[in-house]
Coordinates of C-alpha atoms in Angstrom, one line a residue:
X8 CA 33.8 12.4 18.0
X9 CA 31.0 9.9 17.2
X10 CA 33.0 7.2 18.9
X11 CA 32.8 9.2 22.2
X12 CA 29.0 9.3 22.4
X13 CA 27.4 7.7 25.4
X14 CA 25.4 4.9 23.7
X15 CA 22.3 3.7 25.5
X16 CA 22.6 0.4 23.7
X17 CA 24.6 -1.3 20.9
X18 CA 23.7 -3.8 18.2
X19 CA 25.0 -5.2 15.0
X20 CA 22.1 -3.9 13.0
X21 CA 19.5 -1.2 13.8
X22 CA 16.2 -1.3 11.8
X23 CA 14.1 1.8 11.8
X24 CA 10.4 1.0 11.5
X25 CA 8.4 -2.2 12.0
X26 CA 6.3 -2.7 8.8
X27 CA 6.7 -5.6 6.4
X28 CA 10.0 -4.4 4.9
X29 CA 11.5 -3.5 8.3
X30 CA 10.6 -6.8 10.0
X31 CA 11.8 -8.7 6.9
X32 CA 15.2 -6.9 7.1
X33 CA 15.5 -7.6 10.8
X34 CA 14.7 -11.3 10.5
X35 CA 17.1 -11.8 7.5
X36 CA 19.9 -9.9 9.1
X37 CA 19.6 -12.1 12.2
X38 CA 19.5 -15.3 10.2
X39 CA 22.3 -14.4 7.8
X40 CA 24.7 -13.8 10.7
X41 CA 24.0 -10.5 12.5
X42 CA 22.8 -12.0 15.7
X43 CA 22.4 -8.8 17.6
X44 CA 19.5 -6.9 15.8
X45 CA 17.2 -4.3 17.3
X46 CA 14.1 -2.6 15.9
X47 CA 13.3 1.0 16.7
X48 CA 9.6 1.8 16.4
X49 CA 8.2 5.3 16.5
X50 CA 4.8 4.3 18.0
X51 CA 3.7 1.7 20.6
X52 CA 2.5 -0.6 17.8
X53 CA 4.2 -2.8 15.1
X54 CA 3.1 -3.5 11.6
X55 CA 3.0 0.0 10.1
X56 CA 0.8 0.4 7.0
X57 CA 1.4 -3.3 6.2
X58 CA -0.9 -4.4 9.1
X59 CA -3.7 -2.0 7.9
X60 CA -3.5 -3.2 4.2
X61 CA -4.7 -6.2 2.2
X62 CA -1.3 -7.7 2.8
X63 CA -0.8 -9.0 -0.7
X64 CA 2.7 -9.3 -2.4
X65 CA 3.4 -8.8 -6.1
X66 CA 6.5 -10.8 -6.9
X67 CA 6.7 -12.2 -10.5
X68 CA 8.4 -15.6 -11.1
X69 CA 7.8 -16.9 -7.6
X70 CA 7.6 -20.6 -6.6
X71 CA 4.0 -20.3 -5.5
X72 CA 3.1 -19.2 -9.0
X73 CA 5.0 -22.1 -10.5
X74 CA 3.4 -24.7 -8.2
X75 CA 0.0 -23.4 -9.0
X76 CA 0.6 -24.0 -12.7
X77 CA 1.2 -20.4 -13.8
X78 CA 4.0 -19.7 -16.2
X79 CA 6.2 -16.6 -16.3
X80 CA 9.5 -15.5 -17.8
X81 CA 12.0 -12.7 -17.4
X82 CA 11.3 -11.2 -20.8
X83 CA 7.6 -10.8 -20.1
X84 CA 8.4 -9.3 -16.6
X85 CA 10.8 -6.7 -18.0
X86 CA 8.5 -5.8 -20.9
X87 CA 5.6 -5.3 -18.5
X88 CA 7.5 -3.2 -16.0
X89 CA 9.3 -1.1 -18.6
X90 CA 5.9 -0.3 -20.2
X91 CA 4.6 0.8 -16.8
X92 CA 7.6 3.1 -16.1
X93 CA 9.2 3.7 -19.5
X94 CA 12.8 4.7 -19.4
X95 CA 12.9 5.0 -15.6
X96 CA 14.1 1.6 -14.4
X97 CA 17.6 1.0 -13.1
X98 CA 18.8 -2.4 -14.6
X99 CA 20.7 -3.4 -11.5
X100 CA 18.0 -2.8 -8.9
X101 CA 15.4 -4.3 -11.2
X102 CA 17.4 -7.4 -11.6
X103 CA 17.9 -7.5 -7.9
X104 CA 14.1 -7.5 -7.4
X105 CA 13.6 -10.1 -10.0
X106 CA 16.2 -12.5 -8.6
X107 CA 15.8 -11.8 -4.9
X108 CA 12.0 -11.5 -4.8
X109 CA 11.5 -15.3 -5.4
X110 CA 14.4 -16.0 -3.1
X111 CA 12.8 -13.9 -0.3
X112 CA 9.5 -15.8 -0.7
X113 CA 11.2 -19.2 -0.4
X114 CA 13.1 -17.9 2.7
X115 CA 9.9 -16.8 4.3
X116 CA 8.2 -20.1 3.6
X117 CA 11.1 -22.1 5.0
X118 CA 12.2 -20.0 8.0
X119 CA 9.1 -18.0 9.2
X120 CA 5.4 -18.5 10.0
X121 CA 4.5 -16.5 6.9
X122 CA 2.2 -18.6 4.6
X123 CA 1.5 -17.2 1.2
X124 CA -0.4 -18.6 -1.8
X125 CA -1.4 -17.5 -5.3
X126 CA -4.7 -15.5 -5.4
X127 CA -6.4 -17.4 -8.1
X128 CA -7.1 -15.5 -11.3
X129 CA -6.0 -12.1 -9.8
X130 CA -4.9 -10.2 -13.0
X131 CA -2.1 -7.8 -13.1
X132 CA -3.3 -4.2 -12.7
X133 CA -2.7 -3.3 -16.4
X134 CA -3.7 -6.6 -18.1
X135 CA -3.7 -5.0 -21.5
X136 CA -0.1 -4.0 -21.4
X137 CA 2.7 -6.1 -23.0
X138 CA 4.1 -8.7 -20.7
X139 CA 1.2 -8.6 -18.3
X140 CA -0.5 -11.7 -16.9
X141 CA -4.3 -11.1 -17.3
X142 CA -4.9 -14.6 -15.8
X143 CA -2.9 -13.9 -12.6
X144 CA -0.2 -15.7 -10.7
X145 CA 2.0 -12.8 -9.6
X146 CA 0.0 -11.6 -6.7
X147 CA 0.2 -13.6 -3.5
X148 CA -2.4 -13.8 -0.6
X149 CA -1.8 -14.6 3.0
X150 CA -3.2 -17.6 4.8
X151 CA -5.1 -16.6 8.0
X152 CA -2.8 -16.4 11.0
X153 CA -3.8 -17.1 14.6
X154 CA -3.0 -14.2 16.8
X155 CA -3.2 -16.5 19.8
X156 CA 0.3 -17.5 18.9
X157 CA 1.5 -14.0 19.7
X158 CA 0.3 -14.2 23.3
X159 CA 0.7 -10.9 25.2
X160 CA 2.1 -9.3 22.0
X161 CA -1.2 -9.7 20.0
X162 CA -2.4 -6.2 21.1
X163 CA 0.8 -4.6 19.7
X164 CA -0.2 -5.1 16.0
X165 CA -1.8 -2.1 14.2
X166 CA -5.5 -2.7 13.3
X167 CA -6.7 -3.3 9.8
X168 CA -8.3 -0.7 7.5
X169 CA -9.9 -3.2 5.1
X170 CA -13.7 -3.7 4.9
X171 CA -13.5 -7.5 4.4
X172 CA -14.0 -10.1 7.2
X173 CA -10.7 -10.9 8.8
X174 CA -11.0 -14.5 9.8
X175 CA -9.8 -15.9 6.4
X176 CA -7.5 -15.1 3.6
X177 CA -8.5 -12.3 1.2
X178 CA -9.4 -14.9 -1.4
X179 CA -11.6 -16.8 1.1
X180 CA -13.2 -13.5 2.2
X181 CA -14.2 -12.2 -1.2
X182 CA -15.3 -15.7 -2.5
X183 CA -17.2 -16.5 0.7
X184 CA -15.8 -20.0 0.9
X185 CA -15.6 -20.4 4.7
X186 CA -18.4 -22.4 6.4
X187 CA -19.8 -21.4 9.8
X188 CA -18.0 -24.1 11.7
X189 CA -14.6 -23.0 10.3
X190 CA -15.4 -19.4 11.0
X191 CA -16.3 -20.2 14.6
X192 CA -13.1 -22.1 15.1
X193 CA -11.0 -19.3 13.7
X194 CA -12.9 -16.7 15.7
X195 CA -12.1 -18.7 18.9
X196 CA -8.4 -18.7 18.1
X197 CA -8.3 -15.1 16.8
X198 CA -7.3 -15.9 13.2
X199 CA -6.8 -12.9 11.0
X200 CA -6.1 -12.6 7.3
X201 CA -4.9 -9.8 5.0
X202 CA -2.3 -7.5 6.3
X203 CA -3.0 -8.6 9.8
X204 CA -1.8 -12.1 8.9
X205 CA 1.3 -10.8 7.2
X206 CA 2.3 -8.4 10.0
X207 CA 1.3 -10.9 12.7
X208 CA 3.3 -13.8 11.2
X209 CA 6.4 -11.5 10.6
X210 CA 6.1 -10.3 14.2
X211 CA 6.0 -13.9 15.4
X212 CA 9.3 -14.5 13.5
X213 CA 10.8 -11.4 15.2
X214 CA 9.6 -12.7 18.6
X215 CA 10.9 -16.2 17.9
X216 CA 14.4 -14.8 17.3
X217 CA 14.3 -12.6 20.5
X218 CA 14.8 -9.5 18.3
X219 CA 13.9 -6.7 20.7
X220 CA 11.5 -3.9 19.6
X221 CA 12.1 -0.6 21.2
X222 CA 8.7 1.1 21.2
X223 CA 8.1 4.8 21.1
X224 CA 11.6 5.5 19.9
X225 CA 11.4 8.0 17.0
X226 CA 14.6 8.0 15.0
X227 CA 15.7 11.6 14.5
X228 CA 19.4 11.7 13.5
X229 CA 22.0 9.3 11.9
X230 CA 25.3 9.3 13.7
X231 CA 28.4 9.2 11.4
X232 CA 32.1 8.6 11.8
X233 CA 33.4 10.2 8.7
X234 CA 31.2 9.0 5.9
X235 CA 30.1 5.8 7.7
X236 CA 26.8 5.6 9.5
X237 CA 27.5 4.0 12.9
X238 CA 24.3 4.6 14.8
X239 CA 21.2 6.6 15.3
X240 CA 19.8 9.0 17.8
X241 CA 16.1 8.5 18.6
X242 CA 13.7 10.4 20.7
X243 CA 11.6 8.6 23.4
X244 CA 8.1 9.4 24.5
X245 CA 9.3 12.0 26.9
X246 CA 11.5 13.7 24.3
X247 CA 14.8 12.4 25.7
X248 CA 17.6 11.1 23.4
X249 CA 18.0 7.4 23.0
X250 CA 21.3 6.6 21.3
X251 CA 21.9 3.2 19.6
X252 CA 25.2 2.2 18.1
X253 CA 25.1 0.1 14.9
X254 CA 28.2 -2.0 14.5
X255 CA 27.2 -3.1 10.9
X256 CA 24.6 -0.7 9.8
X257 CA 21.2 1.0 9.9
X258 CA 18.2 0.2 7.8
X259 CA 15.8 3.0 7.1
X260 CA 12.3 1.4 6.7
X261 CA 10.2 4.2 8.2
X262 CA 7.6 4.4 5.5
X263 CA 6.9 7.3 3.2
X264 CA 6.3 11.1 3.7
X265 CA 2.6 11.3 2.8
X266 CA 1.7 12.8 6.2
X267 CA 4.2 15.6 6.0
X268 CA 2.5 18.5 4.3
X269 CA 5.7 20.4 3.6
X270 CA 7.4 17.4 2.0
X271 CA 4.2 16.6 0.0
X272 CA 4.0 20.1 -1.4
X273 CA 7.7 20.1 -2.2
X274 CA 8.0 16.8 -4.0
X275 CA 4.7 15.3 -5.3
X276 CA 3.4 15.8 -8.8
X277 CA 0.0 16.9 -7.6
X278 CA -2.3 17.3 -4.6
X279 CA -2.5 14.5 -2.0
X280 CA -5.4 15.2 0.3
X281 CA -6.3 11.9 2.0
X282 CA -3.5 9.5 2.9
X283 CA -4.7 6.1 4.1
X284 CA -1.5 4.9 5.8
X285 CA -0.4 5.2 9.4
X286 CA -0.2 8.9 10.3
X287 CA 3.3 8.5 11.6
X288 CA 4.6 8.3 8.0
X289 CA 6.1 11.9 8.1
X290 CA 9.3 11.4 6.2
X291 CA 11.6 10.9 9.2
X292 CA 13.8 8.4 7.2
X293 CA 13.9 10.7 4.2
X294 CA 15.1 13.7 6.2
X295 CA 17.8 11.6 7.9
X296 CA 18.9 10.3 4.5
X297 CA 19.1 13.8 3.0
X298 CA 21.3 14.9 5.9
X299 CA 23.6 11.9 5.3
X300 CA 24.1 13.0 1.6
X301 CA 21.8 10.4 0.0
X302 CA 20.8 10.7 -3.7
X303 CA 17.1 10.9 -4.1
X304 CA 14.9 9.3 -6.7
X305 CA 11.2 9.0 -7.8
X306 CA 10.2 11.8 -5.5
X307 CA 7.3 13.0 -7.6
X308 CA 5.4 9.7 -7.4
X309 CA 3.1 8.0 -4.8
X310 CA 1.1 4.9 -4.7
X311 CA -2.2 6.6 -5.3
X312 CA -5.5 5.5 -3.7
X313 CA -8.9 7.1 -3.6
X314 CA -10.2 7.8 -0.1
X315 CA -13.0 9.3 1.9
X316 CA -12.7 11.4 5.0
X317 CA -14.5 9.8 8.0
X318 CA -15.9 12.6 10.0
X319 CA -15.7 11.4 13.6
X320 CA -13.0 8.8 14.2
X321 CA -9.5 9.9 14.3
X322 CA -6.0 8.4 14.2
X323 CA -3.4 8.8 17.0
X324 CA -2.4 12.4 17.6
X325 CA -5.8 13.6 16.5
X326 CA -5.0 13.1 12.8
X327 CA -8.0 12.5 10.5
X328 CA -9.0 9.1 9.4
X329 CA -9.5 8.4 5.7
X330 CA -11.4 5.3 4.4
X331 CA -10.1 3.2 1.5
X332 CA -12.1 3.9 -1.7
X333 CA -11.0 1.2 -4.1
X334 CA -14.1 -0.9 -4.6
X335 CA -17.2 1.2 -4.5
X336 CA -16.5 3.2 -7.7
X337 CA -16.1 -0.1 -9.8
X338 CA -19.4 -1.7 -9.0
X339 CA -22.5 -1.5 -11.3
X340 CA -24.4 1.7 -10.7
X341 CA -21.5 4.0 -9.6
X342 CA -19.6 6.7 -11.4
X343 CA -17.1 9.4 -10.5
X344 CA -17.7 13.0 -11.6
X345 CA -15.8 16.3 -11.3
X346 CA -17.3 19.7 -10.4
X347 CA -18.6 20.1 -13.9
X348 CA -20.6 16.9 -13.4
X349 CA -18.6 15.0 -16.0
X350 CA -17.0 11.6 -15.8
X351 CA -13.3 11.7 -16.4
X352 CA -12.0 8.2 -16.0
X353 CA -12.7 4.5 -16.2
X354 CA -14.0 4.0 -12.7
X355 CA -13.0 0.4 -12.7
X356 CA -9.3 1.1 -13.4
X357 CA -6.8 0.2 -10.7
X358 CA -6.4 2.8 -7.9
X359 CA -2.9 3.8 -8.7
X360 CA -3.5 4.6 -12.3
X361 CA -6.8 6.3 -11.5
X362 CA -5.1 8.5 -9.0
X363 CA -2.9 10.0 -11.7
X364 CA -6.1 11.2 -13.5
X365 CA -6.8 13.5 -10.6
X366 CA -3.8 15.6 -11.5
X367 CA -5.0 16.7 -14.9
X368 CA -4.5 20.5 -15.0
X369 CA -7.0 22.9 -16.8
X370 CA -4.9 25.8 -18.1
X371 CA -8.1 27.8 -18.9
X372 CA -9.3 27.9 -15.3
X373 CA -5.8 27.4 -13.8
X374 CA -7.0 24.5 -11.6
X375 CA -7.1 20.8 -11.4
X376 CA -10.0 19.8 -13.6
X377 CA -10.9 16.6 -11.6
X378 CA -10.4 17.9 -8.1
X379 CA -12.6 17.9 -6.2
X380 CA -14.5 14.8 -7.4
X381 CA -17.5 12.8 -6.1
X382 CA -18.8 9.2 -6.2
X383 CA -22.4 9.2 -7.4
X384 CA -24.8 6.2 -6.6
X385 CA -28.5 5.5 -6.2
X386 CA -30.8 3.7 -3.8
X387 CA -30.5 0.5 -5.7
X388 CA -26.8 0.5 -5.2
X389 CA -27.0 1.2 -1.5
X390 CA -29.5 -1.6 -1.0
X391 CA -27.2 -4.1 -2.7
X392 CA -23.6 -3.1 -1.9
X393 CA -21.6 -1.9 1.1
X394 CA -20.2 1.6 0.8
X395 CA -16.9 2.1 2.5
X396 CA -17.7 1.3 6.2
X397 CA -21.5 1.1 5.8
X398 CA -23.2 -2.2 5.1
X399 CA -25.8 -2.7 2.3
X400 CA -29.1 -1.1 3.4
X401 CA -27.5 0.5 6.4
X402 CA -28.1 4.1 7.6
X403 CA -26.8 7.0 5.5
X404 CA -23.4 7.8 6.8
X405 CA -22.4 11.4 7.7
X406 CA -20.0 11.7 4.8
X407 CA -22.8 10.9 2.2
X408 CA -25.1 13.6 0.7
X409 CA -28.6 12.6 -0.3
X410 CA -31.4 14.1 -2.5
X411 CA -34.5 13.0 -4.4
X412 CA -33.2 14.2 -7.7
X413 CA -29.8 14.4 -9.4
X414 CA -30.2 18.2 -9.8
X415 CA -30.9 18.7 -6.1
X416 CA -28.0 16.4 -5.2
X417 CA -25.6 18.4 -7.4
X418 CA -26.6 21.7 -5.8
X419 CA -26.0 20.3 -2.3
X420 CA -22.6 18.9 -3.3
X421 CA -21.4 21.8 -5.4
X422 CA -21.6 20.1 -8.7
X423 CA -23.0 21.6 -11.9
X424 CA -26.6 20.4 -11.9
X425 CA -27.1 20.3 -15.7
X426 CA -23.7 18.6 -16.2
X427 CA -24.5 15.8 -13.7
X428 CA -27.9 15.1 -15.1
X429 CA -26.6 14.9 -18.6
X430 CA -23.7 12.7 -17.6
X431 CA -25.9 10.2 -15.8
X432 CA -28.4 10.1 -18.7
X433 CA -25.6 9.4 -21.2
X434 CA -24.0 6.8 -18.9
X435 CA -27.4 5.0 -18.5
X436 CA -27.9 5.0 -22.2
X437 CA -24.4 3.5 -22.8
X438 CA -25.0 0.8 -20.1
X439 CA -28.3 -0.2 -21.7
X440 CA -26.5 -0.5 -25.0
X441 CA -23.8 -2.6 -23.4
X442 CA -20.6 -0.5 -23.8
X443 CA -19.0 2.5 -22.2
X444 CA -18.0 4.5 -25.3
X445 CA -16.4 7.2 -23.3
X446 CA -13.8 5.3 -21.2
X447 CA -14.2 1.6 -22.2
X448 CA -15.1 0.5 -18.7
X449 CA -15.6 -3.2 -18.6
X450 CA -13.5 -4.0 -21.6
X451 CA -10.6 -5.8 -19.9
X452 CA -10.0 -8.6 -17.4
X453 CA -9.2 -6.3 -14.5
X454 CA -12.4 -4.3 -14.8
X455 CA -14.5 -7.4 -14.5
X456 CA -12.5 -9.2 -11.7
X457 CA -14.7 -10.6 -9.0
X458 CA -12.9 -8.6 -6.2
X459 CA -15.0 -5.5 -7.1
X460 CA -17.3 -6.5 -9.9
X461 CA -20.7 -8.1 -9.4
X462 CA -20.6 -11.8 -10.4
X463 CA -24.4 -11.8 -10.7
X464 CA -23.8 -10.3 -14.2
X465 CA -21.7 -11.1 -17.2
X466 CA -19.1 -8.6 -18.5
X467 CA -19.3 -5.7 -19.0
X468 CA -22.3 -5.5 -16.6
X469 CA -20.1 -6.8 -13.7
X470 CA -19.0 -3.2 -13.5
X471 CA -21.6 -1.3 -15.6
X472 CA -25.1 -0.6 -14.2
X473 CA -27.7 2.2 -14.5
X474 CA -28.2 5.0 -12.0
X475 CA -31.9 5.7 -12.0
X476 CA -33.5 4.8 -8.7
X477 CA -33.9 7.7 -6.3
X478 CA -32.9 9.0 -3.8
X479 CA -29.5 9.7 -5.2
X480 CA -26.3 10.0 -3.2
X481 CA -22.9 11.7 -3.5
X482 CA -19.7 11.2 -1.5
X483 CA -16.8 13.7 -1.8
X484 CA -13.7 11.7 -2.5
X485 CA -10.0 12.5 -1.7
X486 CA -6.8 12.3 -3.7
X487 CA -5.4 9.7 -1.4
X488 CA -2.3 7.5 -1.3
X489 CA -1.2 4.2 0.3
X490 CA 2.2 5.9 0.6
X491 CA 4.8 7.8 -1.3
X492 CA 7.2 6.1 -3.7
X493 CA 10.3 8.4 -3.5
X494 CA 13.2 8.4 -1.2
X495 CA 16.9 7.7 -1.0
X496 CA 18.2 5.7 -4.0
X497 CA 19.8 2.4 -3.3
X498 CA 22.0 0.0 -5.2
X499 CA 21.3 -3.7 -5.8
X500 CA 22.4 -4.5 -2.3
X501 CA 19.9 -2.0 -0.8
X502 CA 22.7 0.3 0.2
X503 CA 21.8 4.0 0.1
X504 CA 24.0 5.8 -2.5
X505 CA 25.2 9.3 -2.6
X506 CA 25.0 11.7 -5.6
X507 CA 28.1 10.1 -7.1
X508 CA 26.4 6.6 -6.9
X509 CA 28.8 5.5 -4.2
X510 CA 27.3 3.5 -1.3
X511 CA 27.1 5.4 2.0
X512 CA 28.8 2.9 4.3
X513 CA 26.5 1.5 7.0
X514 CA 23.2 2.9 5.5
X515 CA 20.5 0.9 3.9
X516 CA 16.8 1.5 2.9
X517 CA 13.8 -0.6 2.1
X518 CA 10.0 -0.3 1.7
X519 CA 8.3 3.0 1.0
X520 CA 11.2 4.8 2.6
X521 CA 13.4 4.1 -0.4
X522 CA 13.1 5.3 -4.0
X523 CA 10.8 2.7 -5.5
X524 CA 12.7 0.1 -7.6
X525 CA 9.7 0.0 -10.1
X526 CA 9.5 3.8 -10.5
X527 CA 6.0 4.9 -11.0
X528 CA 4.9 1.4 -12.0
X529 CA 2.5 -0.6 -9.9
X530 CA 2.4 -4.1 -11.3
X531 CA -0.5 -5.6 -9.4
X532 CA -2.0 -6.3 -6.0
X533 CA 0.9 -6.1 -3.6
X534 CA 2.9 -3.8 -5.8
X535 CA 4.3 -2.0 -2.8
X536 CA 4.8 -4.9 -0.4
X537 CA 6.4 -7.2 -2.9
X538 CA 9.3 -4.9 -3.9
X539 CA 9.5 -3.4 -0.4
X540 CA 9.9 -6.7 1.5
X541 CA 12.3 -7.9 -1.2
X542 CA 14.7 -5.0 -0.5
X543 CA 14.2 -5.5 3.2
X544 CA 15.4 -9.1 2.7
X545 CA 18.3 -7.9 0.5
X546 CA 19.4 -5.3 3.1
X547 CA 19.2 -7.9 5.9
X548 CA 21.1 -10.5 3.9
X549 CA 23.9 -8.1 3.1
X550 CA 24.2 -6.9 6.7
X551 CA 24.2 -10.4 7.9
X552 CA 27.0 -11.5 5.6
X553 CA 29.2 -8.4 5.5
X554 CA 31.2 -7.3 8.5
X555 CA 32.6 -3.8 8.0
X556 CA 36.2 -3.0 8.5
X557 CA 36.5 -0.3 11.2

């Protein structure tokens, strides 16, 4: 019956989504032999969450790492990843990531405008774990990319959510190494770094290959002939069906399900109150995969990120906008407290690990002990550091509460006044003594990294500072996420498998739409994009080199 559908168009490969994993899949499928490739994009913009992000890729054993003089070996990589997600890694897909990740990076360097380099000294996110690289090498940064090269398509790339200047690479931005003349030249040619550079350069590769992007085509249903997926039915902006036949296969790369409240409540390990991804990540790919009989994996996990609700600006479709909250909490003079006014975590820990601490359950009160929670800072902090989207010394933003004393601040925010005052007093005393006895903040390489620490000070005071100069400020924080980490399980060729571990013919998955190959592990900066784009590459390579027998 599927053969009798009136198709609106046909292609060898249909890719659903246009983030980093999706565009990598489309480019690779084209280059490996599937010349007729089409991308279906739910919105009128490309880039997905990739374009909004820092754009880094975590891929161990890559050639950029080797060329920069860093060493790595498979034993260390496996030991580290197994420690981050003990007993949960599939050997076949893990090996596929380790082997094809470096291959994908060489391919991008040779065949596309994507230009990556090692972010010098950027440590793995858990540098104290066995097999970690505390001196860096596994996280890759993007060279700035000129959006002038995109011509009329430049306005089709999702904007950034990062607080850093966009005219250079992330390393240039945080190190402040660009002179005024270079900045002016890059401004004139609309150079952009971070996720903008990655999404823009991948989009350039899509354009160079004449791969069409069908905008405002929301994939809704997979079309099957027996067990084989042979196409997809999408919905256009007017609600009409748009049917696309896929002669070789369909790649689900639609992002996660973090904006779908029903799916979040059904699957995640704890509350997710402030996603920072594109609001269109509503689990469309997951629902289609479930209907096709896909085996699911890793559904309880997300890539956690602290966030703050911005009161006025909103996303498309009037969805709320949440600001990234990864840096502010780690600088000297900042702490996080729960409603009892108590600290509960090393504030300089990586955002994914810190996010898990928000799900601690208090059986005595039958509630999450650390939700809600607040960032606490003082006037000294505000005078020196930017806070979310507010520059140092700028006006007090609407999401920030203010009071002359800690007790008054606590009453305004809904925090136990005595608890907050006692916590700040204890914290200040530990800072003056030079060690955080409660959570060991500042004891490892990551805590003191220059991305978020203050290089005016030596460790541990790059991240430890007193809170004693009024007025005092509180910001209610959210249990946010960069995206979810669960979805249809795949094999080593990025083919979606059923509950008997058999590939579903014609169906592939990549990025945050698939069950994360690293489980709940988040190796370092780029821990989503590195594996996600690797499996996009694997899917495209397989689709380009395998012609199905119909």
